[in-house]
PDB file of C-alpha atoms and ligand atoms in Angstrom:
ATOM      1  CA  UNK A   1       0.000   0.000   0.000  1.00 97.00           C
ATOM      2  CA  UNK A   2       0.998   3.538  -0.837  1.00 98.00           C
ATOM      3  CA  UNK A   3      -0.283   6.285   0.945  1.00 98.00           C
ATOM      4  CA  UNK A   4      -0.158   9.717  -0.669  1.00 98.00           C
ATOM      5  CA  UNK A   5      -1.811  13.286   0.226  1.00 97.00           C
ATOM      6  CA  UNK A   6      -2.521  16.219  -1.771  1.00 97.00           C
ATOM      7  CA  UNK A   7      -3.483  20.015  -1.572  1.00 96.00           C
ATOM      8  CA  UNK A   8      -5.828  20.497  -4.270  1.00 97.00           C
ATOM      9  CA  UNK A   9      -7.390  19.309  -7.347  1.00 98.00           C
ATOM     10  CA  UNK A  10      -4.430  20.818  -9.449  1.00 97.00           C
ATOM     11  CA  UNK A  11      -2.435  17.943  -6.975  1.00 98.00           C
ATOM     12  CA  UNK A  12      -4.544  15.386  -7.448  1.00 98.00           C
ATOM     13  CA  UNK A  13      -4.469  15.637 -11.325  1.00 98.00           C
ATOM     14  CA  UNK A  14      -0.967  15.756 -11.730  1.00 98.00           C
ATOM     15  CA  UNK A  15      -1.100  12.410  -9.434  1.00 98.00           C
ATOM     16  CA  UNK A  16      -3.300  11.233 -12.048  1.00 98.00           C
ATOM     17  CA  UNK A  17      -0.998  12.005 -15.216  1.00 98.00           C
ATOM     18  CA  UNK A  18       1.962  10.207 -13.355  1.00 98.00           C
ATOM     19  CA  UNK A  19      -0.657   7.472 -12.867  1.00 98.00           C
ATOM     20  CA  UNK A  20      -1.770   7.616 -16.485  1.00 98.00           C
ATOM     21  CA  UNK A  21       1.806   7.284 -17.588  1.00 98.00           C
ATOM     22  CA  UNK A  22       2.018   4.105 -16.256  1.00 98.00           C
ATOM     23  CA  UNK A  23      -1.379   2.141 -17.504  1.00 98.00           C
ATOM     24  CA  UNK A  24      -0.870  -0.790 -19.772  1.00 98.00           C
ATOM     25  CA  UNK A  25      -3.579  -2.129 -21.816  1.00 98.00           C
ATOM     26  CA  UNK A  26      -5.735  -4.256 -20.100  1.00 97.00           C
ATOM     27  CA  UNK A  27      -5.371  -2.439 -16.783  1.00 98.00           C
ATOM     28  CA  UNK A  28      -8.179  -2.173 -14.213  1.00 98.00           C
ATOM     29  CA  UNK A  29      -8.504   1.179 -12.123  1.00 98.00           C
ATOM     30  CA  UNK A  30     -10.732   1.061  -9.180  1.00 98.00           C
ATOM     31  CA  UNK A  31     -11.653   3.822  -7.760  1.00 97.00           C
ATOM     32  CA  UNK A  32     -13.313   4.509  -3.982  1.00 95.00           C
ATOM     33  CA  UNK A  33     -14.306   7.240  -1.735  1.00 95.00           C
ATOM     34  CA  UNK A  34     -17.365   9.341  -1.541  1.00 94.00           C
ATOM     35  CA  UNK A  35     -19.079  11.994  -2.874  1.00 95.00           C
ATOM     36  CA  UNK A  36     -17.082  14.611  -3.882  1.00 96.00           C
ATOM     37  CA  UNK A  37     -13.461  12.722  -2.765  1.00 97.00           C
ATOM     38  CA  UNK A  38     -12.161  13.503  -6.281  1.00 98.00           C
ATOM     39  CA  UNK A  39     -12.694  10.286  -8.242  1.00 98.00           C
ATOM     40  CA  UNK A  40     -13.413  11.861 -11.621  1.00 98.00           C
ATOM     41  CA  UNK A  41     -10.288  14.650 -10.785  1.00 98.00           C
ATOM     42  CA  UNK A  42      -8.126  11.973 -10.781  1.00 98.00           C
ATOM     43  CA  UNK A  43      -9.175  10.595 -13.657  1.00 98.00           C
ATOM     44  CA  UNK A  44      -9.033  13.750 -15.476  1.00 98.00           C
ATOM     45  CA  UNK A  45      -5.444  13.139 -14.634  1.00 98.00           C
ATOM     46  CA  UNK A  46      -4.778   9.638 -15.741  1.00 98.00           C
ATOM     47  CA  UNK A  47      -6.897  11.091 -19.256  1.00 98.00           C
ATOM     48  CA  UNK A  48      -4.081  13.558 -19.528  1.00 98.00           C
ATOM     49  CA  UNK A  49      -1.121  10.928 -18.419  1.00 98.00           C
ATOM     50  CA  UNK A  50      -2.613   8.321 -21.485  1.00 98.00           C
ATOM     51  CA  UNK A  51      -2.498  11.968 -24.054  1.00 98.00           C
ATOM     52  CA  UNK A  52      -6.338  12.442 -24.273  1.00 98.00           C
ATOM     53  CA  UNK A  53      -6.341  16.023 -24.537  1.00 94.00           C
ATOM     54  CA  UNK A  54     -10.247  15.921 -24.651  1.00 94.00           C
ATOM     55  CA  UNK A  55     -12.009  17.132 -20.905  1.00 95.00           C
ATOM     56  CA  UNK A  56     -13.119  14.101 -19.088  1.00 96.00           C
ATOM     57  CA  UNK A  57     -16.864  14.718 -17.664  1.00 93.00           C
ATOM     58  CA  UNK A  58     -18.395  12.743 -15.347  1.00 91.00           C
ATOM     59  CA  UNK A  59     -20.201   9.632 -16.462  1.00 85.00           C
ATOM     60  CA  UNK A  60     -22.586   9.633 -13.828  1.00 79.00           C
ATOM     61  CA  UNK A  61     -25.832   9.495 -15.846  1.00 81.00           C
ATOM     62  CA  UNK A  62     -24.024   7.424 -18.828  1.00 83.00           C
ATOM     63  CA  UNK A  63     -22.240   5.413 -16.896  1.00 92.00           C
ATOM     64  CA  UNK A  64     -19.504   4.785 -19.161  1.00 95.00           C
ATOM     65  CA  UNK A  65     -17.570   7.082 -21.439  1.00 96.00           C
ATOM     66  CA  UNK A  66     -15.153   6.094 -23.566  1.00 97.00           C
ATOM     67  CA  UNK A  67     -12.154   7.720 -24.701  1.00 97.00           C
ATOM     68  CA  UNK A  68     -10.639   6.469 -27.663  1.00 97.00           C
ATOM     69  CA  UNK A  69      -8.180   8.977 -28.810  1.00 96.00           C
ATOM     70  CA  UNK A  70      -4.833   8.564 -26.693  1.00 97.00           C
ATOM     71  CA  UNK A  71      -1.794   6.258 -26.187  1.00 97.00           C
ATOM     72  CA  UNK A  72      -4.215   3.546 -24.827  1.00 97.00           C
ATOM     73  CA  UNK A  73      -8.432   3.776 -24.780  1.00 98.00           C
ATOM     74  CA  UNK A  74      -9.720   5.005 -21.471  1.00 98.00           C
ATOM     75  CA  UNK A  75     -13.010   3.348 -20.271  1.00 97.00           C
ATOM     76  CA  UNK A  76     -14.306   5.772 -17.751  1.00 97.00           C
ATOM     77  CA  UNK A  77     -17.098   4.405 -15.363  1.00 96.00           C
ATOM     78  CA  UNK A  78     -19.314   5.465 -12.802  1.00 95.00           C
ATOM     79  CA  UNK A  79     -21.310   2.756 -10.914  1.00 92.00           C
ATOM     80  CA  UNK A  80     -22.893   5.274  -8.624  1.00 91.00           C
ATOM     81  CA  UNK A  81     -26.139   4.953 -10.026  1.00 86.00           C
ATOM     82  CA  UNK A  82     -26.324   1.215  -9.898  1.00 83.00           C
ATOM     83  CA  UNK A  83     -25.967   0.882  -6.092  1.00 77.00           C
ATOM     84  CA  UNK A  84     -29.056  -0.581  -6.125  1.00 81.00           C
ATOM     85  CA  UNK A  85     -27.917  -3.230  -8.672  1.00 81.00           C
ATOM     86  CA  UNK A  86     -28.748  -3.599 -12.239  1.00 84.00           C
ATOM     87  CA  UNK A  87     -24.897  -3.374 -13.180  1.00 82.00           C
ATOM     88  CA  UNK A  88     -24.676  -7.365 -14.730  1.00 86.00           C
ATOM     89  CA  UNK A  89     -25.724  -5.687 -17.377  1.00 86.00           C
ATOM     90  CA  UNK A  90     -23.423  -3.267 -18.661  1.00 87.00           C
ATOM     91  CA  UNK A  91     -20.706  -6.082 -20.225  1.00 91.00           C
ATOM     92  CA  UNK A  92     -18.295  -4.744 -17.687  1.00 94.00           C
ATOM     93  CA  UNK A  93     -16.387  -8.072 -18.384  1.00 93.00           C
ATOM     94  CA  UNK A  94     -15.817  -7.184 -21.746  1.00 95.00           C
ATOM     95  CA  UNK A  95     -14.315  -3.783 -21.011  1.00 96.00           C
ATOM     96  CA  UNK A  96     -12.172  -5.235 -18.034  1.00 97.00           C
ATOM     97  CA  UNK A  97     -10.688  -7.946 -20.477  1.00 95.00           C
ATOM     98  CA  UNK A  98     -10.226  -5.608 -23.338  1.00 95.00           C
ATOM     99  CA  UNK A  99      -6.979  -3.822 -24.348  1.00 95.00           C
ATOM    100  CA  UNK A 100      -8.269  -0.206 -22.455  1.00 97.00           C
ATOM    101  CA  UNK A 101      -8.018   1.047 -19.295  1.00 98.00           C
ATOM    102  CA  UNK A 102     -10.828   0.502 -17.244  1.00 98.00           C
ATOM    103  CA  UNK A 103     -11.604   3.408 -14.511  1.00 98.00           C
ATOM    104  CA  UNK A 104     -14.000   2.510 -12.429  1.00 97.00           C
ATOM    105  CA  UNK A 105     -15.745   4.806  -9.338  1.00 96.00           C
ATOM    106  CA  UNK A 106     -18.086   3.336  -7.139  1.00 94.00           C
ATOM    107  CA  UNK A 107     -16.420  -0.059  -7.766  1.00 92.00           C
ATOM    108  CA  UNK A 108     -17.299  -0.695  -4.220  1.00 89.00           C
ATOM    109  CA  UNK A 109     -20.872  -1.368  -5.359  1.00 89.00           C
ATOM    110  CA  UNK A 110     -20.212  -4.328  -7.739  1.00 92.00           C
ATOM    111  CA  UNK A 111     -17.583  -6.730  -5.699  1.00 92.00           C
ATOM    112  CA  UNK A 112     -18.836  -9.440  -7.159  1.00 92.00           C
ATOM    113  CA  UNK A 113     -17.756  -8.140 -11.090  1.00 94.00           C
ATOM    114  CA  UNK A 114     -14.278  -7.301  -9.975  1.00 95.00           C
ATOM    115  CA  UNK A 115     -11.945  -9.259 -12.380  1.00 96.00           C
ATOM    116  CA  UNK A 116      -8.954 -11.112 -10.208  1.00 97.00           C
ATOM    117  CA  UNK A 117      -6.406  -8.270 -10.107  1.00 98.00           C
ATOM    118  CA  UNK A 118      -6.343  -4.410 -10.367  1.00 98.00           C
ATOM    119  CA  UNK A 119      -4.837  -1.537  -8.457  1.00 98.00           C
ATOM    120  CA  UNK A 120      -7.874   0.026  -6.029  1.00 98.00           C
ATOM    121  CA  UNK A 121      -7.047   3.619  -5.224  1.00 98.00           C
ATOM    122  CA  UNK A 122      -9.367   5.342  -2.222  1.00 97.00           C
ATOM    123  CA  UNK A 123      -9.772   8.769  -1.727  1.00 98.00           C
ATOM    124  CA  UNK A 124     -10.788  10.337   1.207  1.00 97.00           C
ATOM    125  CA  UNK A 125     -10.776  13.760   3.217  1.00 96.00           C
ATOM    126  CA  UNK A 126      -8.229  14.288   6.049  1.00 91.00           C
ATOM    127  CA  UNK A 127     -10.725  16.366   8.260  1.00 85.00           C
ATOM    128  CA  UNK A 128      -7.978  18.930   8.592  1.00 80.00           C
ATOM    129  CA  UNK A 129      -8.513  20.855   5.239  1.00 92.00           C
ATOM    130  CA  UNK A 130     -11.103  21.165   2.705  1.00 94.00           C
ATOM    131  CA  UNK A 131      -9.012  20.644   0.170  1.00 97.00           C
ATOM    132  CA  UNK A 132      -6.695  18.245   1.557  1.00 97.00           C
ATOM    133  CA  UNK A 133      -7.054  14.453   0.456  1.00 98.00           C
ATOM    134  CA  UNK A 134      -5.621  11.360   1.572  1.00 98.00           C
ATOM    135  CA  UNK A 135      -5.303   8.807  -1.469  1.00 98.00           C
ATOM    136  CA  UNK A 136      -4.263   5.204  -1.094  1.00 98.00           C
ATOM    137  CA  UNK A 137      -2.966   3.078  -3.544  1.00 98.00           C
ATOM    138  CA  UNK A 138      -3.624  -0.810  -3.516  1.00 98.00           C
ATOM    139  CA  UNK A 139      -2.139  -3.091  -5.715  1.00 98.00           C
ATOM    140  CA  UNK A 140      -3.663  -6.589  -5.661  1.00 98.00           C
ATOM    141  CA  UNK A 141      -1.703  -8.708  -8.121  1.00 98.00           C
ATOM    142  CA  UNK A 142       1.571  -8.438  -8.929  1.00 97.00           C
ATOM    143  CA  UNK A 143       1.357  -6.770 -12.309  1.00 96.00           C
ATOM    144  CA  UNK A 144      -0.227  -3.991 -10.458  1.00 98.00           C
ATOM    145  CA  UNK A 145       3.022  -3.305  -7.852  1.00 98.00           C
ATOM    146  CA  UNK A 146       3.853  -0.134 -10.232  1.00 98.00           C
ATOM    147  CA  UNK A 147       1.334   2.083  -9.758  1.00 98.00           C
ATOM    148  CA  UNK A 148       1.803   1.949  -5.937  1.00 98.00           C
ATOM    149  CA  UNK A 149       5.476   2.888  -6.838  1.00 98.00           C
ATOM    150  CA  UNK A 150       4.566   5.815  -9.509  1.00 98.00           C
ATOM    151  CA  UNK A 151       7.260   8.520  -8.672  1.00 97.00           C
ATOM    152  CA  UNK A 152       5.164  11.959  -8.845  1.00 96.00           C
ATOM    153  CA  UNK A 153       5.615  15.353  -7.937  1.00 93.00           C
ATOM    154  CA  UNK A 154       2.778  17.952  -6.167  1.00 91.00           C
ATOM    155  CA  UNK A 155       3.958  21.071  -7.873  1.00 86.00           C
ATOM    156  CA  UNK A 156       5.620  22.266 -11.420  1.00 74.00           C
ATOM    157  CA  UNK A 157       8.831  20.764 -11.898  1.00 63.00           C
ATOM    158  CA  UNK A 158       9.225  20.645 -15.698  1.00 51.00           C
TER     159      UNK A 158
HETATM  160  N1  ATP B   1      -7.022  17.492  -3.083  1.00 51.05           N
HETATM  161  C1  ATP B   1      -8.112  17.408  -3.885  1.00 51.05           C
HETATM  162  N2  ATP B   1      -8.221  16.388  -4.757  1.00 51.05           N
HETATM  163  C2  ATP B   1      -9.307  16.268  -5.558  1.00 51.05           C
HETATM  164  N3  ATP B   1     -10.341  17.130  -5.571  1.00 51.05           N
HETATM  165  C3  ATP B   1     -10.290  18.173  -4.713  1.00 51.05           C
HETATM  166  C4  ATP B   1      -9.185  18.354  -3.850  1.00 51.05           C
HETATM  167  N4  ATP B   1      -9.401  19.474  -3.104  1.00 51.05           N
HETATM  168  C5  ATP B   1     -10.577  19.946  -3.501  1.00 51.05           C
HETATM  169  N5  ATP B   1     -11.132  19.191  -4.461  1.00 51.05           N
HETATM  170  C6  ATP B   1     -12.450  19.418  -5.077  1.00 51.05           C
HETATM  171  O1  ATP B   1     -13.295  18.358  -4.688  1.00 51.05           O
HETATM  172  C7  ATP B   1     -14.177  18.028  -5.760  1.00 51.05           C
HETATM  173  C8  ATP B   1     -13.983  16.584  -6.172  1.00 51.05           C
HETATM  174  O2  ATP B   1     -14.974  16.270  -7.101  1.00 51.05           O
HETATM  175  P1  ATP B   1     -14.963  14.954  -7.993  1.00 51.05           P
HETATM  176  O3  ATP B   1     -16.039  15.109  -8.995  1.00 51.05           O
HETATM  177  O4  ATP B   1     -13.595  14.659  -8.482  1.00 51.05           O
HETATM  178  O5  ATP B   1     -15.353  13.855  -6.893  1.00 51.05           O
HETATM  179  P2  ATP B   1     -15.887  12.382  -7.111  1.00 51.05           P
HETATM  180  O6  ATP B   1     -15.197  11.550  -6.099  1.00 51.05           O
HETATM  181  O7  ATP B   1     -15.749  11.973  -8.535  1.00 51.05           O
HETATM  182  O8  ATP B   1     -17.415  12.512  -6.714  1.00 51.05           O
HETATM  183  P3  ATP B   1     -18.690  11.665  -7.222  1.00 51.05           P
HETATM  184  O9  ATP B   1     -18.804  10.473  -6.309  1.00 51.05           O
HETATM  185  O10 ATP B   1     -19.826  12.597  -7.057  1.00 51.05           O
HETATM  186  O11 ATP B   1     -18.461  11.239  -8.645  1.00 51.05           O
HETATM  187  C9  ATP B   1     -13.876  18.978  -6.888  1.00 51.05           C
HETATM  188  O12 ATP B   1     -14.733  20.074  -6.789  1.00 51.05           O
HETATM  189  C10 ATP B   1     -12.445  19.389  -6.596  1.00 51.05           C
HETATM  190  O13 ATP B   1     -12.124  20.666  -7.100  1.00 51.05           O
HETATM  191 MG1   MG B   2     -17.108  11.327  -9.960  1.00 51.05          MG
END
């Protein structure tokens, strides 16, 4: 497990791109935390780390946007809306096996559709500051070790 925390949505994104930069195809993204943690910011960042240039909106009422256009096609998810089930249908399978990324919020609400490895990253607030975050990263399989290691940096460098 890697803990990291950051000041800012500007932070958080730049997490992101460093996170981005690492995806493979294939790769499976959960992400956790609630409301308002900044799920969909850092996937605005892993958008810009995989050279989609496009802005990344929220797929809470489509549920899944896809992004075609960079290094490697981003499948962007929300499963927000399907707390209440109803997600079996959505072929998540096929977008888990296929050669995207697959970025996934909410994946808390669908354990049972989890393919065997991925890297689960949870967000959550520290209490201390409204814009302060505290951001986890899990690998579970091996292949997934590098994104806990992803070498980043919180402010401009280059
Ligand atoms: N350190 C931070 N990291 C990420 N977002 C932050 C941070 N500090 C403040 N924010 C703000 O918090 C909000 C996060 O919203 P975001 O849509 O990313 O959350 P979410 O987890 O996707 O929520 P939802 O469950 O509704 O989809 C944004 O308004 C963002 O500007
Ligand atoms: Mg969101």
């Amino acid at each position: 497990m890697r803990e990291i925390e950051t000041n800012g949505a500007q932070e958080t994104i730049r997490l992101g791109k460093a996170l981005g930069e690492l995806a493979q195809p294939g790769d499976v993204i959960l992400l956790d935390g609630d409301l308002g943690a900044g799920k969909t910011t850092l996937t605005k960042g892993i958008a810009r780390g995989l050279g989609i240039s496009r802005p990344v909106k929220s797929p809470t009422f489509t549920l899944i946007r896809e992004y075609p256009e960079g290094r490697i096609p981003l499948y962007h998810m929300d499963i927000y809306r399907l707390e209440n089930g109803g997600a079996e249908d959505l072929g998540l399978e096929e977008y888990f096996e296929g050669d995207g990324v697959s970025v996934v919020e909410w994946s808390q609400f669908i354990p049972a559709l989890l393919p065997e490895d991925y890297v689960r990253i949870a967000l959550d607030r520290t209490g201390r500051d409204d814009d302060a975050r505290r951001i986890k990263i899990t690998a579970v399989g091996e292949e997934y070790m590098r994104y806990e290691d992803v070498t980043w940096s919180s402010h401009e460098d280059n």
